[in-house]
Structure formats: structure tokens, C-alpha cells
PDB file of C-alpha atoms (C1' of nucleotides) in Angstrom:
ATOM      1  CA  MET A   1    -105.198  65.715 173.174  1.00 62.00           C
ATOM      2  CA  PRO A   2    -103.055  62.718 173.446  1.00 93.00           C
ATOM      3  CA  GLU A   3     -99.317  62.695 173.195  1.00 97.00           C
ATOM      4  CA  LEU A   4     -97.222  60.104 174.935  1.00 98.00           C
ATOM      5  CA  PRO A   5     -97.738  61.349 178.528  1.00 98.00           C
ATOM      6  CA  GLU A   6    -101.508  61.617 178.111  1.00 98.00           C
ATOM      7  CA  VAL A   7    -101.775  58.212 176.456  1.00 98.00           C
ATOM      8  CA  GLN A   8     -99.674  56.629 179.184  1.00 98.00           C
ATOM      9  CA  THR A   9    -101.799  58.298 181.863  1.00 98.00           C
ATOM     10  CA  VAL A  10    -104.969  56.969 180.284  1.00 98.00           C
ATOM     11  CA  ILE A  11    -103.453  53.489 180.298  1.00 98.00           C
ATOM     12  CA  ASP A  12    -102.320  53.794 183.914  1.00 98.00           C
ATOM     13  CA  THR A  13    -105.736  54.933 185.113  1.00 98.00           C
ATOM     14  CA  LEU A  14    -107.655  52.478 182.947  1.00 98.00           C
ATOM     15  CA  ALA A  15    -105.617  49.353 183.602  1.00 98.00           C
ATOM     16  CA  PRO A  16    -106.643  48.786 187.248  1.00 97.00           C
ATOM     17  CA  HIS A  17    -110.287  48.668 186.189  1.00 97.00           C
ATOM     18  CA  VAL A  18    -110.154  46.607 183.026  1.00 97.00           C
ATOM     19  CA  THR A  19    -107.221  44.238 183.429  1.00 97.00           C
ATOM     20  CA  GLY A  20    -108.641  40.751 183.887  1.00 96.00           C
ATOM     21  CA  ALA A  21    -112.177  41.870 183.041  1.00 97.00           C
ATOM     22  CA  THR A  22    -114.335  40.098 180.477  1.00 97.00           C
ATOM     23  CA  ILE A  23    -116.091  41.983 177.686  1.00 98.00           C
ATOM     24  CA  VAL A  24    -119.742  40.992 178.027  1.00 97.00           C
ATOM     25  CA  GLY A  25    -121.194  43.624 175.715  1.00 97.00           C
ATOM     26  CA  VAL A  26    -120.201  46.111 173.020  1.00 98.00           C
ATOM     27  CA  HIS A  27    -122.308  49.039 171.840  1.00 97.00           C
ATOM     28  CA  VAL A  28    -121.091  50.605 168.630  1.00 97.00           C
ATOM     29  CA  LEU A  29    -122.983  53.885 168.361  1.00 97.00           C
ATOM     30  CA  ARG A  30    -121.121  54.944 165.233  1.00 97.00           C
ATOM     31  CA  ASP A  31    -120.129  52.216 162.824  1.00 96.00           C
ATOM     32  CA  ASP A  32    -117.324  54.083 161.108  1.00 95.00           C
ATOM     33  CA  TYR A  33    -115.454  54.728 164.352  1.00 97.00           C
ATOM     34  CA  VAL A  34    -114.442  51.055 164.544  1.00 97.00           C
ATOM     35  CA  ARG A  35    -112.582  48.670 162.277  1.00 95.00           C
ATOM     36  CA  PRO A  36    -113.897  46.425 160.918  1.00 96.00           C
ATOM     37  CA  PRO A  37    -116.995  48.633 160.800  1.00 93.00           C
ATOM     38  CA  GLY A  38    -120.159  47.779 162.683  1.00 89.00           C
ATOM     39  CA  ALA A  39    -121.240  44.404 164.050  1.00 93.00           C
ATOM     40  CA  PRO A  40    -118.184  42.311 163.054  1.00 95.00           C
ATOM     41  CA  PHE A  41    -116.141  44.485 165.402  1.00 97.00           C
ATOM     42  CA  SER A  42    -118.393  43.611 168.326  1.00 98.00           C
ATOM     43  CA  ARG A  43    -118.365  39.893 167.522  1.00 97.00           C
ATOM     44  CA  HIS A  44    -114.579  39.831 167.793  1.00 97.00           C
ATOM     45  CA  LEU A  45    -114.666  41.296 171.285  1.00 98.00           C
ATOM     46  CA  ILE A  46    -117.647  39.729 173.009  1.00 98.00           C
ATOM     47  CA  GLY A  47    -116.604  37.062 175.510  1.00 98.00           C
ATOM     48  CA  ARG A  48    -112.917  38.022 175.401  1.00 98.00           C
ATOM     49  CA  ARG A  49    -110.966  38.761 178.516  1.00 98.00           C
ATOM     50  CA  ILE A  50    -108.613  41.759 178.683  1.00 98.00           C
ATOM     51  CA  MET A  51    -105.192  40.524 179.704  1.00 98.00           C
ATOM     52  CA  ASP A  52    -102.931  43.539 179.366  1.00 97.00           C
ATOM     53  CA  LEU A  53    -102.710  47.169 178.279  1.00 98.00           C
ATOM     54  CA  ARG A  54     -99.686  48.509 176.498  1.00 97.00           C
ATOM     55  CA  ARG A  55     -98.599  51.676 174.781  1.00 97.00           C
ATOM     56  CA  ARG A  56     -96.696  52.027 171.519  1.00 96.00           C
ATOM     57  CA  GLY A  57     -96.071  55.633 170.571  1.00 96.00           C
ATOM     58  CA  LYS A  58     -99.444  57.355 170.985  1.00 97.00           C
ATOM     59  CA  ARG A  59    -101.391  54.130 170.541  1.00 96.00           C
ATOM     60  CA  ILE A  60    -103.036  51.942 173.150  1.00 97.00           C
ATOM     61  CA  LEU A  61    -102.988  48.190 172.660  1.00 97.00           C
ATOM     62  CA  LEU A  62    -105.446  46.077 174.581  1.00 97.00           C
ATOM     63  CA  HIS A  63    -104.280  42.475 174.598  1.00 97.00           C
ATOM     64  CA  LEU A  64    -107.073  39.880 174.627  1.00 97.00           C
ATOM     65  CA  ASP A  65    -107.060  36.308 175.859  1.00 97.00           C
ATOM     66  CA  ASP A  66    -107.250  34.891 172.315  1.00 96.00           C
ATOM     67  CA  ALA A  67    -103.975  36.584 171.245  1.00 92.00           C
ATOM     68  CA  ASN A  68    -105.844  39.231 169.280  1.00 96.00           C
ATOM     69  CA  ARG A  69    -105.611  42.888 170.227  1.00 97.00           C
ATOM     70  CA  LEU A  70    -107.672  46.043 170.208  1.00 97.00           C
ATOM     71  CA  LEU A  71    -105.756  49.056 168.907  1.00 97.00           C
ATOM     72  CA  ILE A  72    -106.972  52.436 170.131  1.00 97.00           C
ATOM     73  CA  HIS A  73    -106.029  55.787 168.547  1.00 95.00           C
ATOM     74  CA  LEU A  74    -107.285  58.741 170.521  1.00 97.00           C
ATOM     75  CA  GLY A  75    -106.789  61.138 167.634  1.00 96.00           C
ATOM     76  CA  MET A  76    -106.970  64.742 168.746  1.00 95.00           C
ATOM     77  CA  THR A  77    -109.937  64.707 171.123  1.00 96.00           C
ATOM     78  CA  GLY A  78    -110.417  61.075 172.135  1.00 97.00           C
ATOM     79  CA  GLN A  79    -111.411  60.240 175.712  1.00 97.00           C
ATOM     80  CA  ILE A  80    -111.731  56.873 177.424  1.00 98.00           C
ATOM     81  CA  THR A  81    -113.583  56.909 180.728  1.00 97.00           C
ATOM     82  CA  VAL A  82    -114.692  54.265 183.197  1.00 97.00           C
ATOM     83  CA  VAL A  83    -118.367  54.629 184.071  1.00 96.00           C
ATOM     84  CA  ARG A  84    -120.207  52.814 186.851  1.00 94.00           C
ATOM     85  CA  GLY A  85    -123.928  52.763 187.420  1.00 87.00           C
ATOM     86  CA  PRO A  86    -126.628  53.822 184.980  1.00 86.00           C
ATOM     87  CA  THR A  87    -125.235  56.750 183.030  1.00 87.00           C
ATOM     88  CA  PHE A  88    -126.500  58.238 179.810  1.00 94.00           C
ATOM     89  CA  PRO A  89    -123.540  58.455 177.406  1.00 96.00           C
ATOM     90  CA  ALA A  90    -122.126  61.940 176.880  1.00 96.00           C
ATOM     91  CA  ARG A  91    -122.438  63.573 173.496  1.00 96.00           C
ATOM     92  CA  HIS A  92    -119.946  62.192 170.928  1.00 97.00           C
ATOM     93  CA  THR A  93    -119.687  58.832 172.661  1.00 98.00           C
ATOM     94  CA  HIS A  94    -119.101  56.367 169.817  1.00 98.00           C
ATOM     95  CA  VAL A  95    -118.383  53.040 171.507  1.00 98.00           C
ATOM     96  CA  ILE A  96    -119.256  51.504 174.881  1.00 98.00           C
ATOM     97  CA  LEU A  97    -117.726  48.340 176.307  1.00 98.00           C
ATOM     98  CA  ILE A  98    -119.662  46.495 179.006  1.00 97.00           C
ATOM     99  CA  LEU A  99    -117.213  44.722 181.309  1.00 97.00           C
ATOM    100  CA  ARG A 100    -117.411  42.319 184.232  1.00 97.00           C
ATOM    101  CA  GLN A 101    -114.545  41.582 186.563  1.00 93.00           C
ATOM    102  CA  GLN A 102    -113.755  37.988 187.450  1.00 84.00           C
ATOM    103  CA  GLY A 103    -114.455  36.791 190.958  1.00 77.00           C
ATOM    104  CA  GLY A 104    -115.728  39.281 193.556  1.00 70.00           C
ATOM    105  CA  ASP A 105    -118.034  41.946 192.212  1.00 78.00           C
ATOM    106  CA  PRO A 106    -120.527  40.428 189.778  1.00 82.00           C
ATOM    107  CA  SER A 107    -121.918  43.798 188.630  1.00 89.00           C
ATOM    108  CA  THR A 108    -120.919  45.201 185.273  1.00 95.00           C
ATOM    109  CA  PHE A 109    -119.331  48.534 184.497  1.00 97.00           C
ATOM    110  CA  GLN A 110    -118.716  50.411 181.279  1.00 97.00           C
ATOM    111  CA  VAL A 111    -115.878  51.986 179.356  1.00 98.00           C
ATOM    112  CA  HIS A 112    -116.983  54.928 177.167  1.00 98.00           C
ATOM    113  CA  PHE A 113    -115.054  56.034 174.097  1.00 98.00           C
ATOM    114  CA  ARG A 114    -115.831  59.658 173.302  1.00 97.00           C
ATOM    115  CA  ASP A 115    -114.234  61.711 170.519  1.00 97.00           C
ATOM    116  CA  PRO A 116    -115.905  64.904 169.241  1.00 97.00           C
ATOM    117  CA  ARG A 117    -113.646  65.362 166.238  1.00 96.00           C
ATOM    118  CA  ARG A 118    -113.517  61.665 165.421  1.00 97.00           C
ATOM    119  CA  PHE A 119    -109.883  61.617 164.330  1.00 96.00           C
ATOM    120  CA  GLY A 120    -109.444  58.584 166.549  1.00 97.00           C
ATOM    121  CA  GLN A 121    -110.398  54.979 165.921  1.00 96.00           C
ATOM    122  CA  LEU A 122    -110.781  51.563 167.505  1.00 98.00           C
ATOM    123  CA  CYS A 123    -109.200  48.898 165.373  1.00 96.00           C
ATOM    124  CA  PHE A 124    -109.423  45.149 165.937  1.00 97.00           C
ATOM    125  CA  LEU A 125    -106.078  43.501 165.165  1.00 95.00           C
ATOM    126  CA  GLY A 126    -105.687  39.846 164.277  1.00 88.00           C
ATOM    127  CA  PRO A 127    -102.504  37.967 165.135  1.00 83.00           C
ATOM    128  CA  LEU A 128    -100.915  38.856 161.794  1.00 79.00           C
ATOM    129  CA  ASP A 129    -101.647  42.571 161.988  1.00 81.00           C
ATOM    130  CA  GLY A 130     -98.655  44.426 163.332  1.00 75.00           C
ATOM    131  CA  GLU A 131     -98.266  48.123 163.827  1.00 71.00           C
ATOM    132  CA  GLN A 132     -95.394  48.814 161.554  1.00 76.00           C
ATOM    133  CA  GLY A 133     -93.976  52.115 160.461  1.00 87.00           C
ATOM    134  CA  LEU A 134     -93.450  53.532 163.953  1.00 92.00           C
ATOM    135  CA  GLY A 135     -90.079  54.881 165.017  1.00 93.00           C
ATOM    136  CA  PRO A 136     -88.429  54.145 168.365  1.00 94.00           C
ATOM    137  CA  GLU A 137     -89.863  55.082 171.748  1.00 96.00           C
ATOM    138  CA  PRO A 138     -88.687  58.494 173.011  1.00 97.00           C
ATOM    139  CA  LEU A 139     -88.177  57.141 176.524  1.00 97.00           C
ATOM    140  CA  GLU A 140     -85.625  54.649 175.200  1.00 97.00           C
ATOM    141  CA  LEU A 141     -83.694  57.269 173.278  1.00 96.00           C
ATOM    142  CA  THR A 142     -79.920  57.607 173.304  1.00 96.00           C
ATOM    143  CA  PRO A 143     -77.897  60.398 171.692  1.00 96.00           C
ATOM    144  CA  ARG A 144     -76.684  57.812 169.200  1.00 95.00           C
ATOM    145  CA  LYS A 145     -80.229  56.795 168.252  1.00 95.00           C
ATOM    146  CA  LEU A 146     -81.184  60.435 167.920  1.00 95.00           C
ATOM    147  CA  ALA A 147     -78.263  61.029 165.560  1.00 95.00           C
ATOM    148  CA  GLU A 148     -79.463  58.076 163.481  1.00 93.00           C
ATOM    149  CA  ILE A 149     -82.991  59.487 163.377  1.00 94.00           C
ATOM    150  CA  PHE A 150     -81.732  62.864 162.193  1.00 94.00           C
ATOM    151  CA  LYS A 151     -79.074  61.551 159.850  1.00 91.00           C
ATOM    152  CA  GLY A 152     -79.322  62.948 156.327  1.00 89.00           C
ATOM    153  CA  SER A 153     -82.455  64.972 157.068  1.00 91.00           C
ATOM    154  CA  ARG A 154     -82.524  68.588 156.042  1.00 90.00           C
ATOM    155  CA  ARG A 155     -85.994  69.032 157.492  1.00 93.00           C
ATOM    156  CA  ALA A 156     -86.500  71.269 160.502  1.00 95.00           C
ATOM    157  CA  VAL A 157     -85.740  69.328 163.675  1.00 96.00           C
ATOM    158  CA  LYS A 158     -89.242  70.038 164.967  1.00 96.00           C
ATOM    159  CA  ALA A 159     -90.775  68.439 161.886  1.00 96.00           C
ATOM    160  CA  VAL A 160     -88.711  65.313 162.398  1.00 96.00           C
ATOM    161  CA  LEU A 161     -89.712  65.115 166.070  1.00 97.00           C
ATOM    162  CA  LEU A 162     -93.370  65.144 164.991  1.00 96.00           C
ATOM    163  CA  ASP A 163     -92.811  62.426 162.382  1.00 96.00           C
ATOM    164  CA  GLN A 164     -94.101  59.250 164.059  1.00 95.00           C
ATOM    165  CA  SER A 165     -92.196  57.058 161.604  1.00 94.00           C
ATOM    166  CA  ARG A 166     -88.951  58.546 162.954  1.00 94.00           C
ATOM    167  CA  MET A 167     -89.862  58.642 166.632  1.00 95.00           C
ATOM    168  CA  ALA A 168     -93.232  57.627 168.066  1.00 95.00           C
ATOM    169  CA  GLY A 169     -94.861  59.593 170.839  1.00 96.00           C
ATOM    170  CA  LEU A 170     -94.076  63.295 170.652  1.00 97.00           C
ATOM    171  CA  GLY A 171     -96.739  65.745 169.469  1.00 97.00           C
ATOM    172  CA  ASN A 172     -96.880  69.500 169.167  1.00 97.00           C
ATOM    173  CA  ILE A 173     -96.748  70.305 172.876  1.00 97.00           C
ATOM    174  CA  TYR A 174     -93.847  68.102 173.898  1.00 98.00           C
ATOM    175  CA  ALA A 175     -91.824  68.777 170.742  1.00 97.00           C
ATOM    176  CA  ASP A 176     -91.884  72.507 171.497  1.00 97.00           C
ATOM    177  CA  GLU A 177     -91.245  72.033 175.213  1.00 98.00           C
ATOM    178  CA  SER A 178     -88.331  69.637 174.639  1.00 98.00           C
ATOM    179  CA  LEU A 179     -86.690  71.947 172.083  1.00 97.00           C
ATOM    180  CA  PHE A 180     -86.975  74.908 174.429  1.00 97.00           C
ATOM    181  CA  ALA A 181     -85.483  72.945 177.304  1.00 98.00           C
ATOM    182  CA  ALA A 182     -82.597  71.939 175.034  1.00 98.00           C
ATOM    183  CA  ALA A 183     -82.174  75.556 173.763  1.00 97.00           C
ATOM    184  CA  ILE A 184     -82.467  74.448 170.141  1.00 97.00           C
ATOM    185  CA  ASP A 185     -84.078  76.494 167.377  1.00 96.00           C
ATOM    186  CA  PRO A 186     -86.972  74.402 166.042  1.00 96.00           C
ATOM    187  CA  ARG A 187     -86.073  75.391 162.464  1.00 95.00           C
ATOM    188  CA  THR A 188     -82.572  73.928 162.628  1.00 95.00           C
ATOM    189  CA  PRO A 189     -82.098  71.305 159.928  1.00 94.00           C
ATOM    190  CA  ALA A 190     -82.095  68.004 161.826  1.00 95.00           C
ATOM    191  CA  ALA A 191     -78.835  66.676 160.410  1.00 93.00           C
ATOM    192  CA  GLN A 192     -77.043  69.884 161.389  1.00 93.00           C
ATOM    193  CA  LEU A 193     -77.392  69.347 165.125  1.00 95.00           C
ATOM    194  CA  ARG A 194     -74.049  68.926 166.842  1.00 94.00           C
ATOM    195  CA  ALA A 195     -73.193  66.261 169.381  1.00 95.00           C
ATOM    196  CA  ALA A 196     -73.744  68.581 172.343  1.00 96.00           C
ATOM    197  CA  GLU A 197     -77.189  69.497 171.058  1.00 96.00           C
ATOM    198  CA  LEU A 198     -78.123  65.880 170.432  1.00 97.00           C
ATOM    199  CA  GLY A 199     -77.117  65.064 173.978  1.00 97.00           C
ATOM    200  CA  ARG A 200     -79.191  67.895 175.413  1.00 97.00           C
ATOM    201  CA  LEU A 201     -82.239  67.122 173.287  1.00 97.00           C
ATOM    202  CA  CYS A 202     -82.103  63.435 174.166  1.00 97.00           C
ATOM    203  CA  ARG A 203     -82.029  64.361 177.833  1.00 98.00           C
ATOM    204  CA  THR A 204     -84.737  67.034 177.735  1.00 98.00           C
ATOM    205  CA  ILE A 205     -87.161  64.880 175.731  1.00 98.00           C
ATOM    206  CA  LYS A 206     -87.032  62.231 178.425  1.00 98.00           C
ATOM    207  CA  GLN A 207     -87.121  64.728 181.287  1.00 98.00           C
ATOM    208  CA  VAL A 208     -90.111  66.595 179.845  1.00 98.00           C
ATOM    209  CA  LEU A 209     -92.061  63.399 179.111  1.00 98.00           C
ATOM    210  CA  ARG A 210     -91.335  61.888 182.541  1.00 98.00           C
ATOM    211  CA  LYS A 211     -92.325  65.035 184.376  1.00 98.00           C
ATOM    212  CA  ALA A 212     -95.498  65.304 182.296  1.00 98.00           C
ATOM    213  CA  MET A 213     -96.394  61.683 183.114  1.00 98.00           C
ATOM    214  CA  ARG A 214     -95.854  62.340 186.813  1.00 98.00           C
ATOM    215  CA  LEU A 215     -98.362  65.188 186.568  1.00 98.00           C
ATOM    216  CA  GLY A 216    -100.914  63.184 184.599  1.00 97.00           C
ATOM    217  CA  GLY A 217    -100.309  64.884 181.235  1.00 97.00           C
ATOM    218  CA  SER A 218    -101.376  68.279 179.916  1.00 97.00           C
ATOM    219  CA  SER A 219    -105.045  69.318 179.988  1.00 95.00           C
ATOM    220  CA  VAL A 220    -104.961  72.235 177.580  1.00 92.00           C
ATOM    221  CA  ARG A 221    -108.499  71.815 176.434  1.00 86.00           C
ATOM    222  CA  ASP A 222    -110.532  68.827 177.462  1.00 80.00           C
ATOM    223  CA  TYR A 223    -108.104  66.012 178.024  1.00 94.00           C
ATOM    224  CA  VAL A 224    -108.988  63.807 180.980  1.00 96.00           C
ATOM    225  CA  ASP A 225    -107.724  60.437 182.153  1.00 97.00           C
ATOM    226  CA  ALA A 226    -109.828  57.281 182.453  1.00 97.00           C
ATOM    227  CA  GLN A 227    -111.241  58.476 185.772  1.00 96.00           C
ATOM    228  CA  GLY A 228    -112.166  61.868 184.363  1.00 96.00           C
ATOM    229  CA  ALA A 229    -109.309  63.698 186.072  1.00 97.00           C
ATOM    230  CA  LYS A 230    -107.365  66.460 184.357  1.00 96.00           C
ATOM    231  CA  GLY A 231    -103.591  66.533 184.147  1.00 96.00           C
ATOM    232  CA  SER A 232    -101.596  69.492 185.419  1.00 96.00           C
ATOM    233  CA  TYR A 233     -98.457  69.626 183.285  1.00 97.00           C
ATOM    234  CA  GLN A 234    -100.007  72.530 181.333  1.00 96.00           C
ATOM    235  CA  THR A 235     -99.071  74.711 184.300  1.00 96.00           C
ATOM    236  CA  LEU A 236     -95.431  73.966 183.562  1.00 97.00           C
ATOM    237  CA  HIS A 237     -95.477  74.711 179.831  1.00 97.00           C
ATOM    238  CA  LYS A 238     -92.637  77.093 179.055  1.00 98.00           C
ATOM    239  CA  VAL A 239     -93.432  77.908 175.433  1.00 97.00           C
ATOM    240  CA  TYR A 240     -96.460  75.975 174.146  1.00 97.00           C
ATOM    241  CA  GLY A 241     -99.398  78.357 173.841  1.00 96.00           C
ATOM    242  CA  ARG A 242     -97.314  81.277 175.148  1.00 96.00           C
ATOM    243  CA  ALA A 243     -96.498  83.176 171.935  1.00 95.00           C
ATOM    244  CA  GLY A 244     -96.325  86.903 172.629  1.00 95.00           C
ATOM    245  CA  LEU A 245     -95.660  86.357 176.335  1.00 96.00           C
ATOM    246  CA  PRO A 246     -92.252  86.847 177.954  1.00 97.00           C
ATOM    247  CA  CYS A 247     -89.837  83.946 178.144  1.00 97.00           C
ATOM    248  CA  TYR A 248     -89.585  82.724 181.740  1.00 97.00           C
ATOM    249  CA  HIS A 249     -85.850  82.418 181.334  1.00 97.00           C
ATOM    250  CA  CYS A 250     -84.794  85.666 179.621  1.00 97.00           C
ATOM    251  CA  GLY A 251     -87.913  87.807 179.339  1.00 97.00           C
ATOM    252  CA  THR A 252     -87.761  88.027 175.549  1.00 97.00           C
ATOM    253  CA  GLU A 253     -91.145  87.903 173.833  1.00 96.00           C
ATOM    254  CA  LEU A 254     -91.849  84.369 172.653  1.00 96.00           C
ATOM    255  CA  GLU A 255     -92.502  83.982 168.934  1.00 95.00           C
ATOM    256  CA  SER A 256     -94.624  81.606 166.944  1.00 93.00           C
ATOM    257  CA  LEU A 257     -94.348  80.334 163.416  1.00 93.00           C
ATOM    258  CA  ARG A 258     -95.652  77.467 161.353  1.00 93.00           C
ATOM    259  CA  LEU A 259     -93.577  74.323 160.919  1.00 94.00           C
ATOM    260  CA  ALA A 260     -94.820  71.057 159.457  1.00 92.00           C
ATOM    261  CA  GLY A 261     -98.283  72.583 159.440  1.00 92.00           C
ATOM    262  CA  ARG A 262     -98.280  73.160 163.183  1.00 95.00           C
ATOM    263  CA  THR A 263     -97.963  76.292 165.271  1.00 95.00           C
ATOM    264  CA  THR A 264     -94.518  76.331 166.827  1.00 96.00           C
ATOM    265  CA  CYS A 265     -93.680  78.459 169.856  1.00 96.00           C
ATOM    266  CA  PHE A 266     -90.119  79.242 170.860  1.00 96.00           C
ATOM    267  CA  CYS A 267     -87.846  81.842 172.412  1.00 97.00           C
ATOM    268  CA  PRO A 268     -85.805  83.608 169.725  1.00 95.00           C
ATOM    269  CA  LYS A 269     -83.070  84.360 172.241  1.00 96.00           C
ATOM    270  CA  CYS A 270     -82.776  81.156 174.288  1.00 97.00           C
ATOM    271  CA  GLN A 271     -83.225  79.031 171.164  1.00 96.00           C
ATOM    272  CA  HIS A 272     -81.011  81.081 168.883  1.00 91.00           C
ATOM    273  CA  ARG A 273     -79.428  78.972 166.202  1.00 82.00           C
ATOM    274  CA  GLN A 274     -75.694  78.549 166.554  1.00 70.00           C
ATOM    275  CA  ARG A 275     -73.483  79.812 163.808  1.00 57.00           C
ATOM    276  CA  MET A 276     -72.874  76.977 161.380  1.00 57.00           C
ATOM    277  CA  ARG A 277     -69.583  75.263 161.711  1.00 47.00           C
ATOM    278  CA  THR A 278     -67.195  76.238 158.965  1.00 39.00           C
ATOM    279  CA  LYS A 279     -66.244  73.213 156.969  1.00 38.00           C
TER     280      LYS A 279
ATOM    281  C1'  DG B   1    -118.409  84.679 159.701  1.00 87.49           C
ATOM    282  C1'  DT B   2    -113.129  83.784 160.899  1.00 87.49           C
ATOM    283  C1'  DC B   3    -109.380  81.335 162.776  1.00 87.49           C
ATOM    284  C1'  DC B   4    -107.478  77.914 165.599  1.00 87.49           C
ATOM    285  C1'  DA B   5    -107.009  73.364 168.013  1.00 87.49           C
ATOM    286  C1'  DT B   6    -102.847  67.799 171.987  1.00 87.49           C
ATOM    287  C1'  DG B   7    -103.223  63.998 164.986  1.00 87.49           C
ATOM    288  C1'  DT B   8    -102.706  61.340 160.803  1.00 87.49           C
ATOM    289  C1'  DT B   9    -102.902  60.587 155.923  1.00 87.49           C
ATOM    290  C1'  DC B  10    -103.425  61.615 151.284  1.00 87.49           C
ATOM    291  C1'  DT B  11    -102.442  64.878 147.433  1.00 87.49           C
ATOM    292  C1'  DT B  12    -100.029  68.483 145.334  1.00 87.49           C
ATOM    293  C1'  DT B  13     -96.074  71.168 144.515  1.00 87.49           C
ATOM    294  C1'  DA B  14     -91.193  72.137 144.074  1.00 87.49           C
TER     295       DA B  14
ATOM    296  C1'  DC C   1     -87.234  60.483 142.953  1.00 87.49           C
ATOM    297  C1'  DT C   2     -87.645  62.929 147.304  1.00 87.49           C
ATOM    298  C1'  DA C   3     -89.160  66.204 150.358  1.00 87.49           C
ATOM    299  C1'  DA C   4     -91.865  69.706 151.859  1.00 87.49           C
ATOM    300  C1'  DA C   5     -96.129  72.076 151.837  1.00 87.49           C
ATOM    301  C1'  DG C   6    -101.102  71.868 151.711  1.00 87.49           C
ATOM    302  C1'  DA C   7    -105.506  69.908 152.217  1.00 87.49           C
ATOM    303  C1'  DA C   8    -108.543  66.862 154.197  1.00 87.49           C
ATOM    304  C1'  DC C   9    -111.007  64.705 157.933  1.00 87.49           C
ATOM    305  C1'  DA C  10    -115.146  66.803 161.998  1.00 87.49           C
ATOM    306  C1'  DT C  11    -116.384  69.556 165.768  1.00 87.49           C
ATOM    307  C1'  DG C  12    -116.284  73.222 169.039  1.00 87.49           C
ATOM    308  C1'  DG C  13    -114.545  77.406 171.187  1.00 87.49           C
ATOM    309  C1'  DA C  14    -112.802  82.153 171.169  1.00 87.49           C
TER     310       DA C  14
END
DNA sequence: GTCCATGTTCTTTA
DNA sequence: CTAAAGAACATGGA
């Protein structure tokens, strides 16, 4: 569920509630969903105050007042929701934080981490633990950076866009949508893209992500933000999930194929690969 | 029962 | 050696 726009939306809707709050309780309902597993995880968090929330790629980083951090991966189906009042946790809720805001309201509230498929994880990071191995942020892209990312790669451009070590934040939805908007065939070997195409792709990646963030992300299945609200960018998808339907631009039937293990939807006409330059 | 799913990582194959 | 493909993880929905 979470690509960059969804992760950023979760942060934006969560931050007003938890920033400045103190963690007064931690319920780990499933030991192997947290790192380190079980009780040691809770001990690290109890009593800490949440200072800041940040995003790096698809990851959420919760900065604590002791310079340690809590790293949150939402995996494929992770949800973080703010819950007030007595509420029985929904099925597949693995961790609950009990929080209290400083000052005013002395009552506690809860943050529930739910993840049916359990591809996500909550990981406590000490000061020496960095998140290395992530490529640059898509929103800070330049055509030059994109050329560097693609340099020497004969892999399909779509596969490179999904590779978090090359660029951190795009997933299957936004890779397909960005490539369509840039009129680039997803199978094109990355290093073969010409300057004009790099320029277009750089622009469409940022446009697509920004628009998706404005609309609160894509709720294709069960994605919701921290207040339980769905996003609406799915209504603007041009190709994702539309194989077999007519292209909005030219009417041609959209096709799907498998790239990097993921279903890839594209318009064979709008995204027709240019004839290779003769060398 | 079958296939597919917004992700990542490890293993196998070429 | 590198890169690409495949499998694995776990659950639910069509």
C-alpha cells in the first residue's frame, strides 16, 4: 500500500497527533513484528518523547528525545492509525503505542500498527544505525541525477525505477504512472534513454508524486491515512490496474506484462519505443 | 482450488 | 563476476 505519496500522507496526518507526545506504554502483540523482538523493543521506547517525524524513501523515521529513532516500514499492507477512547484493536494489529501529550489534555491516546500481510516492521535504531543503501529522493531529482542513476544499466527502465537502492520512493503504481506520463516504454533499457526522455521522466515523476500527495495517496485496496481516511489519487490512474481498457489519450487497448516480477501496465501506442539511434 | 496484490530480500539461473 | 529472474515471506479478495 505505501509508496512515497502514501507514506508522506501517513506522516502528515500522524504528525499533528504524536509530535511532542510521550510514549507511556507499548503493547507488542506480535513479537516478531518488532526489532529487537519482544520486550527489549518496548523498553527502548517507554518514557521517550517523540520529537519529529521524517520520511526517507518509503520509510518513516520517528525521532526520539534521546537521539534514537524508530524506523517504520509499512510493507505492502501496513496501516498506522490514531485511536482515541477505549477501542478493541482491529484484527492484525501487531503493536500499540500509548501516548500522552504534554501540557493540556492529560488523557492518553493510542497509535495502532496493523498489517495483515506482515511485510512491514518496526525497528528501533540506535545512534549508530543508519539507513544506508537507499538511492536519492525522487522529489529532489534532476535530469542529470536521473542520467547518473540509469548510467550503464541495461535493465528495463521500470525495473530501475523500482530499485530502492537507485531511487527511493517509487513503487509499482507510480513507476507505471510516471512512465506513461513521460510516454516512455517501460521495457526500454535504462541507459538507452535520450536526454529529452530523461527530462520528461524527471518532470513527470515529480508531477505525479506531488499530485498524488495533494490527493492523499492512492487507495487501491485498503490504504488509509493515520486518521483512517482514504486517498483519492486512484481516480486519476491512467494505466495502473487498467490493462485491457482503452487508453484515455489515444483509445488503444492498454497492455500488461511482467517486469521485475511486477505487473506493468502501459499503452503500446503512447509509450512506443523510439527507434534506436544509429551509432 | 487458482491467481493476484501498493514491498523487500534471499536464492537460483544465465 | 554481474544481472536478471524466481521464490519466499503471510493474508485476503476476486
